[in-house]
XYZ file of C-alpha atoms in Angstrom:
502
model
C -0.044 0.103 0.202
C 1.043 3.675 -0.407
C 3.161 5.959 1.708
C 0.774 7.045 4.289
C 2.494 10.720 3.990
C 1.364 10.409 0.593
C -2.300 9.724 1.139
C -3.354 13.562 0.937
C -7.095 14.548 0.800
C -7.634 17.182 -1.334
C -10.272 19.911 -0.158
C -12.462 19.547 -3.021
C -12.658 15.852 -1.631
C -13.355 16.610 1.770
C -15.896 19.086 0.641
C -17.609 16.565 -1.368
C -17.797 13.777 1.434
C -19.794 16.380 3.234
C -22.747 15.725 0.951
C -22.909 11.603 1.551
C -26.319 11.409 2.533
C -25.676 8.928 5.463
C -22.988 11.220 7.275
C -24.189 14.552 6.691
C -24.295 17.335 9.159
C -27.045 19.920 9.167
C -26.046 23.617 8.738
C -27.905 25.357 11.407
C -24.913 27.701 12.981
C -24.427 31.543 12.711
C -21.295 33.777 13.808
C -23.181 34.322 16.960
C -23.571 30.805 17.823
C -20.132 30.182 17.432
C -18.880 33.056 19.468
C -21.316 31.602 22.243
C -19.764 28.221 21.666
C -16.300 29.758 22.130
C -16.895 32.054 25.033
C -18.649 28.878 26.365
C -15.613 26.580 26.379
C -12.930 28.841 27.374
C -14.752 30.815 30.187
C -14.649 28.274 32.769
C -13.784 27.427 36.429
C -10.088 28.515 35.430
C -11.176 31.923 35.781
C -12.499 31.476 39.551
C -8.976 29.049 40.456
C -6.216 29.292 38.171
C -5.757 32.974 38.123
C -5.391 33.070 41.948
C -3.269 29.887 42.022
C -1.050 30.883 39.451
C -0.592 34.266 41.129
C 0.486 32.448 44.381
C 2.821 29.863 43.243
C 4.275 31.105 40.110
C 3.953 34.819 38.953
C 2.682 36.858 41.617
C 0.851 40.195 40.062
C 2.829 39.271 36.953
C 0.005 36.809 36.096
C -1.926 39.324 34.483
C 1.008 39.653 31.846
C 1.314 36.035 31.653
C -2.535 35.833 30.526
C -1.568 38.589 27.803
C 1.429 36.731 26.475
C -0.660 33.584 26.149
C -3.118 35.297 24.568
C -1.003 36.658 22.180
C 0.108 33.189 21.094
C -3.410 32.175 20.719
C -4.406 35.278 19.129
C -1.644 34.168 16.280
C -3.107 30.713 16.154
C -6.572 32.013 15.801
C -5.882 33.521 12.807
C -4.587 30.512 11.176
C -7.084 28.592 12.359
C -9.693 31.156 10.923
C -7.985 30.837 7.342
C -8.379 27.220 7.468
C -12.031 26.886 8.683
C -12.938 29.142 5.823
C -11.115 27.595 3.291
C -11.789 24.079 4.355
C -15.410 24.549 5.931
C -15.306 20.500 7.176
C -15.868 18.829 10.682
C -12.668 17.867 12.073
C -10.613 21.271 12.979
C -6.623 20.487 12.786
C -7.625 16.991 11.768
C -9.040 17.708 8.673
C -6.662 20.610 7.903
C -3.772 18.363 8.481
C -5.339 15.658 6.071
C -5.498 18.482 3.318
C -1.961 19.424 3.735
C 0.442 16.686 5.353
C -1.111 13.309 4.639
C -3.232 10.708 6.469
C -0.143 9.793 8.897
C -0.050 13.344 10.423
C -3.905 13.746 10.170
C -4.194 10.583 12.383
C -1.454 11.919 14.740
C -3.100 15.281 15.531
C -6.597 13.588 15.542
C -4.980 11.152 18.386
C -3.929 14.278 20.042
C -6.878 16.014 19.805
C -8.654 12.938 21.404
C -6.110 13.653 24.331
C -7.188 17.490 24.572
C -11.216 16.900 24.407
C -11.819 13.631 25.919
C -9.867 13.803 28.918
C -10.465 17.461 29.695
C -14.192 16.582 29.368
C -14.107 14.134 32.200
C -11.882 16.133 34.527
C -13.745 19.271 33.824
C -16.736 17.013 34.789
C -15.588 15.837 38.078
C -14.808 19.719 38.644
C -18.356 20.406 38.091
C -19.576 17.635 40.698
C -17.175 19.100 43.313
C -18.526 22.816 42.693
C -22.291 20.936 42.768
C -21.301 19.572 46.251
C -20.253 22.966 47.298
C -23.736 24.351 46.435
C -25.863 21.646 47.797
C -23.387 21.302 51.230
C -22.837 17.507 50.335
C -20.312 15.307 48.437
C -21.994 14.887 44.774
C -20.341 11.054 44.921
C -20.833 8.318 46.495
C -18.716 5.287 47.840
C -19.282 1.860 46.358
C -16.660 0.034 48.141
C -13.512 1.197 50.237
C -11.257 1.724 46.940
C -13.866 2.759 44.382
C -15.874 5.758 44.449
C -18.807 6.744 41.901
C -19.040 10.156 41.174
C -22.803 10.430 40.430
C -22.706 14.184 39.768
C -20.218 13.837 37.022
C -21.752 11.030 34.904
C -25.101 12.833 35.723
C -23.859 16.138 33.642
C -22.132 14.033 31.131
C -25.220 12.030 30.766
C -27.652 15.076 30.214
C -25.185 16.846 28.200
C -24.692 13.909 25.461
C -28.474 13.706 24.973
C -28.637 17.338 24.459
C -26.088 17.032 21.598
C -27.688 13.701 20.304
C -30.665 15.800 19.783
C -29.177 18.680 17.779
C -26.329 21.320 17.417
C -28.744 24.059 17.381
C -30.416 23.174 20.385
C -27.036 22.843 22.094
C -26.332 26.322 21.047
C -29.109 27.923 22.572
C -28.928 26.064 25.917
C -25.415 27.004 26.039
C -26.341 31.039 25.296
C -28.454 31.104 28.599
C -25.849 29.395 30.935
C -23.165 31.539 29.293
C -24.909 34.735 29.939
C -25.293 33.545 33.558
C -21.428 32.539 34.239
C -20.435 35.988 32.358
C -22.669 38.099 34.609
C -20.892 36.252 37.641
C -17.495 37.216 36.194
C -18.332 40.986 35.620
C -19.892 41.133 39.246
C -16.539 39.759 40.604
C -14.581 42.441 38.575
C -16.939 45.064 39.735
C -16.976 44.336 43.465
C -13.573 43.290 43.615
C -12.160 46.792 42.210
C -13.435 48.365 45.156
C -11.092 46.337 47.614
C -7.738 46.824 44.966
C -4.626 48.147 47.164
C -2.127 49.478 44.614
C 0.689 48.092 47.328
C -0.022 44.600 46.377
C 1.162 45.058 42.749
C 4.850 45.711 44.129
C 6.734 43.715 42.916
C 5.055 43.090 39.776
C 7.424 40.740 39.092
C 8.611 38.943 42.166
C 12.205 37.790 42.744
C 12.865 34.079 41.947
C 12.442 31.640 44.593
C 14.916 28.744 45.086
C 13.604 25.004 44.347
C 12.041 23.026 46.985
C 14.081 20.654 49.030
C 14.193 17.608 47.271
C 13.198 18.877 44.230
C 14.267 16.390 41.151
C 13.826 18.543 38.647
C 11.222 17.003 36.746
C 8.718 19.772 37.939
C 10.478 22.710 36.620
C 10.130 23.643 32.803
C 12.336 22.405 30.094
C 13.687 25.787 29.235
C 14.891 26.690 32.573
C 16.240 23.115 32.634
C 17.875 23.477 29.256
C 19.261 26.868 30.272
C 20.784 25.698 33.776
C 18.181 27.376 35.952
C 17.850 26.444 39.586
C 13.820 26.517 39.371
C 10.619 28.132 37.676
C 8.738 29.593 40.622
C 8.606 33.533 40.403
C 11.301 35.922 38.594
C 11.061 35.815 34.822
C 11.309 31.787 34.693
C 7.912 31.921 36.981
C 6.408 34.383 34.471
C 7.078 32.371 31.801
C 6.027 29.253 33.336
C 2.613 30.943 34.396
C 1.961 32.068 30.812
C 2.143 28.527 29.618
C -0.090 27.019 32.403
C -2.436 29.869 31.953
C -2.587 29.050 28.486
C -5.123 26.129 29.624
C -7.432 28.973 30.387
C -7.579 29.769 26.719
C -8.069 26.049 25.621
C -11.378 25.732 23.642
C -11.666 28.455 21.153
C -10.195 26.121 18.350
C -13.098 23.851 19.220
C -15.476 26.396 17.243
C -13.171 25.010 14.408
C -14.944 21.702 14.575
C -18.296 22.795 13.710
C -17.211 24.437 10.397
C -19.379 21.916 8.501
C -22.454 22.935 10.683
C -22.077 26.688 9.880
C -24.253 28.395 7.394
C -21.736 30.889 6.246
C -18.714 29.051 7.192
C -16.191 31.747 4.792
C -17.385 34.485 7.066
C -18.965 33.188 10.229
C -15.959 31.116 10.982
C -13.279 33.759 11.579
C -15.973 35.994 13.306
C -16.452 33.413 15.762
C -13.094 32.357 16.599
C -11.584 35.751 16.741
C -14.544 37.324 18.435
C -14.594 34.758 21.305
C -10.763 35.156 21.779
C -11.349 38.669 22.204
C -14.139 38.555 24.723
C -12.573 35.912 27.074
C -8.891 37.828 26.905
C -10.617 41.191 28.191
C -12.124 38.983 30.862
C -9.165 37.294 32.255
C -6.884 39.906 32.221
C -9.357 42.019 34.435
C -10.078 39.177 36.736
C -6.105 38.407 37.075
C -5.715 42.134 37.715
C -8.289 42.432 40.308
C -7.487 39.285 42.635
C -3.574 40.153 42.567
C -4.468 43.614 43.836
C -7.009 42.480 46.382
C -4.756 40.355 48.448
C -0.560 40.087 48.405
C 0.060 37.315 46.206
C 2.127 35.205 49.004
C -1.660 34.807 50.353
C -2.572 33.009 47.268
C -0.088 30.216 47.203
C -1.240 26.664 48.227
C -1.429 25.673 51.731
C -0.363 22.494 53.110
C -2.222 20.940 56.375
C 0.573 20.265 58.693
C -0.996 17.187 60.213
C -2.571 15.468 57.174
C -0.440 16.894 54.477
C -3.055 17.797 52.333
C -2.679 20.677 50.034
C -5.275 23.272 49.590
C -5.223 25.760 46.358
C -6.714 29.108 46.582
C -9.361 30.610 44.536
C -10.911 34.007 43.888
C -12.935 33.191 46.967
C -9.822 33.380 48.853
C -9.221 36.863 48.021
C -12.456 38.022 48.626
C -12.971 36.367 52.236
C -9.502 37.818 53.177
C -11.415 41.439 52.661
C -14.618 40.380 54.524
C -16.632 39.630 51.292
C -17.907 36.545 52.822
C -21.109 36.067 50.503
C -18.935 35.883 47.336
C -17.969 32.574 47.698
C -21.552 31.179 46.983
C -21.483 33.597 44.029
C -18.056 32.158 42.576
C -19.485 28.632 43.356
C -22.377 29.447 40.947
C -20.537 31.052 38.526
C -18.078 28.105 38.327
C -20.893 25.727 38.000
C -22.535 27.306 35.039
C -18.725 28.012 33.607
C -18.379 24.351 33.630
C -21.521 23.036 32.278
C -20.596 24.559 29.120
C -17.248 23.801 29.097
C -17.795 19.785 28.987
C -20.608 20.429 26.603
C -18.487 22.091 24.050
C -15.484 19.699 24.811
C -18.011 16.568 24.264
C -19.192 18.430 21.178
C -15.444 18.902 19.516
C -14.365 15.138 20.648
C -17.494 13.933 18.572
C -16.777 16.015 15.332
C -13.420 15.112 15.612
C -14.112 11.548 15.973
C -16.878 11.731 13.525
C -14.363 13.405 10.771
C -11.893 10.376 11.503
C -14.579 7.626 11.129
C -15.946 9.078 7.951
C -12.229 8.652 6.700
C -12.283 4.725 7.768
C -9.181 5.761 10.260
C -12.213 4.547 13.010
C -14.880 2.297 12.258
C -17.157 3.768 9.626
C -20.359 2.886 11.066
C -19.754 5.345 13.754
C -19.933 8.350 11.239
C -23.448 7.888 10.558
C -25.844 10.656 11.393
C -29.276 10.492 12.384
C -32.602 12.447 11.505
C -31.277 15.618 13.174
C -28.347 15.552 11.263
C -25.959 14.878 14.147
C -23.348 12.023 14.850
C -25.698 10.381 17.255
C -23.708 7.065 17.579
C -20.250 8.681 17.863
C -21.956 11.152 20.667
C -23.149 8.305 22.730
C -19.753 6.814 22.450
C -18.147 9.596 23.721
C -20.673 9.850 26.578
C -20.113 6.513 27.763
C -16.381 6.565 27.591
C -16.175 10.032 29.228
C -18.769 9.102 32.060
C -16.777 5.956 32.996
C -13.666 8.077 33.304
C -15.590 10.778 35.368
C -16.974 7.941 37.250
C -14.606 5.768 38.569
C -10.874 7.196 38.033
C -9.465 9.621 40.332
C -8.027 12.316 38.087
C -5.422 14.890 38.873
C -4.591 18.331 37.360
C -4.164 17.564 33.325
C -3.918 21.138 32.614
C -0.067 20.704 31.279
C -0.911 17.628 29.271
C -4.044 19.423 27.766
C -1.880 22.553 26.902
C 1.080 20.233 25.345
C -1.448 18.764 22.933
C -3.154 21.632 21.965
C -0.084 23.956 21.390
C 1.293 20.713 18.965
C -2.255 21.166 16.907
C -1.423 24.848 16.614
C 2.147 24.572 15.809
C 0.614 22.029 12.871
C -2.050 24.355 11.636
C 0.439 27.273 11.563
C 2.752 25.323 9.285
C -0.477 24.436 7.250
C -1.459 27.573 6.424
C 2.344 28.185 4.754
C 2.149 24.935 2.988
C -1.601 25.201 1.521
C -0.542 28.715 0.139
C 2.230 27.138 -1.671
C 0.497 23.813 -2.749
C -3.042 25.405 -3.250
C -2.969 29.482 -3.908
C -6.070 28.674 -6.208
C -8.374 27.796 -3.196
C -10.907 30.196 -2.173
C -10.146 31.850 1.416
C -13.148 33.248 2.858
C -10.286 34.650 5.385
C -6.690 35.197 4.845
C -3.927 35.687 7.414
C -2.407 39.123 7.042
C 1.402 39.205 6.604
C 2.010 35.870 5.721
C 4.661 34.324 6.287
C 5.390 36.301 9.207
C 1.953 35.981 11.408
C 2.121 31.515 10.692
C 5.890 31.657 11.828
C 5.465 33.933 14.294
C 2.623 31.757 15.531
C 4.619 28.626 15.295
C 7.639 30.207 17.261
C 5.306 31.265 20.031
C 3.669 27.989 20.408
C 7.135 26.442 20.676
C 8.037 28.504 23.371
C 5.016 27.714 25.589
C 5.691 24.219 24.950
C 9.527 24.508 26.101
C 8.181 26.144 29.382
C 5.944 23.433 30.050
C 7.240 20.805 32.751
C 9.693 17.660 32.102
C 7.382 15.120 33.044
C 4.639 16.640 30.646
C 6.591 15.958 27.756
C 7.547 12.143 29.070
C 3.767 11.432 29.031
C 3.022 13.231 25.558
C 5.686 11.304 24.084
C 4.148 7.551 25.458
C 0.797 9.090 24.071
C 2.150 9.722 20.747
C 3.799 6.469 20.545
C 0.405 4.682 21.438
C -1.071 6.396 18.827
C 1.462 5.398 16.199
C 0.864 1.935 17.205
C -2.895 2.193 16.842
C -2.820 3.974 13.469
C -0.478 1.155 11.949
C -2.101 -1.938 13.561
C -5.958 -0.345 12.415
C -6.072 3.052 10.720
C -3.505 2.256 7.843
C -5.171 -0.930 6.387
C -8.951 0.325 7.323
C -8.869 3.829 5.919
C -11.036 5.114 3.031
C -7.644 5.599 1.159
C -6.356 2.182 1.533
C -9.604 0.665 0.659
C -9.485 2.537 -2.655
C -6.376 1.478 -3.360
C -7.041 -2.041 -2.856
C -10.089 -1.432 -5.547
C -12.684 -1.983 -2.788
C -16.001 -0.270 -2.963
C -16.727 2.259 -0.311
C -20.054 1.829 0.959
C -22.245 3.723 3.880
C -21.512 4.422 7.200
C -24.698 2.723 8.239
C-alpha cells in the first residue's frame, strides 16, 4: 500500500464527502452561535481558580502579563485557524486541515492528539463540576461504592444530560449554551466590579517577584524544560516563573479551537468561522486580564499560595473566594461557586461536541470504524456522541484524576503548530483555493505563531513532555494496527467499494 504521508485528501474531496447522505451534518449555526460556543468553552472554572493559584505559586501580580502573553500566542494561532476553517469548512478542525496538507499519517497523529485534549479534559472538568455542585448542595456529589472505588454521580449525571442534548441537535445545544454562558459572564463581571473596590496598589509591588529557590528534594522534573536547558535552578517567580505561568494559564484559553470543529454545521463558514473564532478569543482575553488584575490587587500574592495542612499533608489551592474572604466579602463564595458551576457546564458540553466532531471526521475517513460516522434524523453523529458520552462518563465516574492542565496544554499547542505550518504549505501548494479569510502578513504571522507555541511548549514541565511522547507512541501503534489498513484511502487502493456508514 502507499506511503501514508502521500495519502493527501484534497480540499475538494473533503468538501464532497460532506454531501454523503448517511454522514451529512445539518448546517444550523451562525457567527453568533460560534462566538457563544467559544466563550462557553473558554470561560470555565479556570477564571475562578487558575488566576489565584498561578499568582500565588508562580508569577505574583505579573499573572496578568502571563495572560497577555498566552493570549498573544492564541491570537496568532487563531488567525491561522480562521483561514483554514474558512477554506476547508469541514468537521474535524486541525485533523481535517492536516489531512489536506500533510497526509493521512500526520492527520491521524493530530486526531489522536485532539482525543487527548477533548476527551480527557471533558472528564476532568466534569469531576470539577461535581465538586462545585457538592459545595452548593452542602454535601458531596459522589458516593462510595467500596472502600477503594468511588462513584461520582454528579459528573456522570452532567455528562449523560449533555450527551442527550448534543444528540438532539447542535442548534439546540447552542441555545442552551447561550443561556448558561450569559449567567456565568454576569458572575464574572460582578466579581470584577465588586473586587475592584478592594484593590490596594501596594499589592502590585513587586510586579515580578524575585525568583524563589527550588523546594528541598525537588528532582527537577517539575521545572520547565526551558529552565532545565538553560541551567536555571527553578521556575518559581522571577522571569522564569512568569514564562512558566504563561504556559500554564494557556490552559484557560483552550477551547476556541473547538469552534473550528463545527465548520461543517455553519451556514456561512467563510465569514462566520473567522468572526466566531476571533470574536470569542477577544472577549475572554478581556475578562481574564481584568480578573487577574483584580485578584492580585486585592491581597498580597503570598496569601494566594497553596497551603499544606501540617497534620494531614493535604494541599489546598486558593481561589477567587480566598481573595474576597480576606477582605471580609464572605457572600462572594456562593456566587463564585454558582458561576463556576455554570461555567463548567458549558465547558463540558463544548468539549464533548469537539470530541464527537473530530471522531466523526476520523470515522468518515475510515481511520475509526465507519459505522460511527452515521448521522441520525437530526443531522448529528448520534452513535459517536453516545460512545464519547459513555467513555467520558466511565472515566469521570470511577477514575481519580489529578490536574491534567499541562497534558492538555501540550496537546493543544502541538495542534496549533501544525495548523500554522499548514497555512504556509497550503498557500504554496493550493494558491487557487477560495479563502473566506486570509491571514495577514504571511509568512510572518504563521511563523510567529509557530515560534510562540513552541516557546510555550518549552516552558512546560519535563514530566509533561515524557507523558506526551508516550501517548503519541501509543497512537502510532494504533494507526499501523488499524487505521493504515482500514482507511478509505487504503480501501480505494485495493479497489474495494466504499459503502455507507450505516
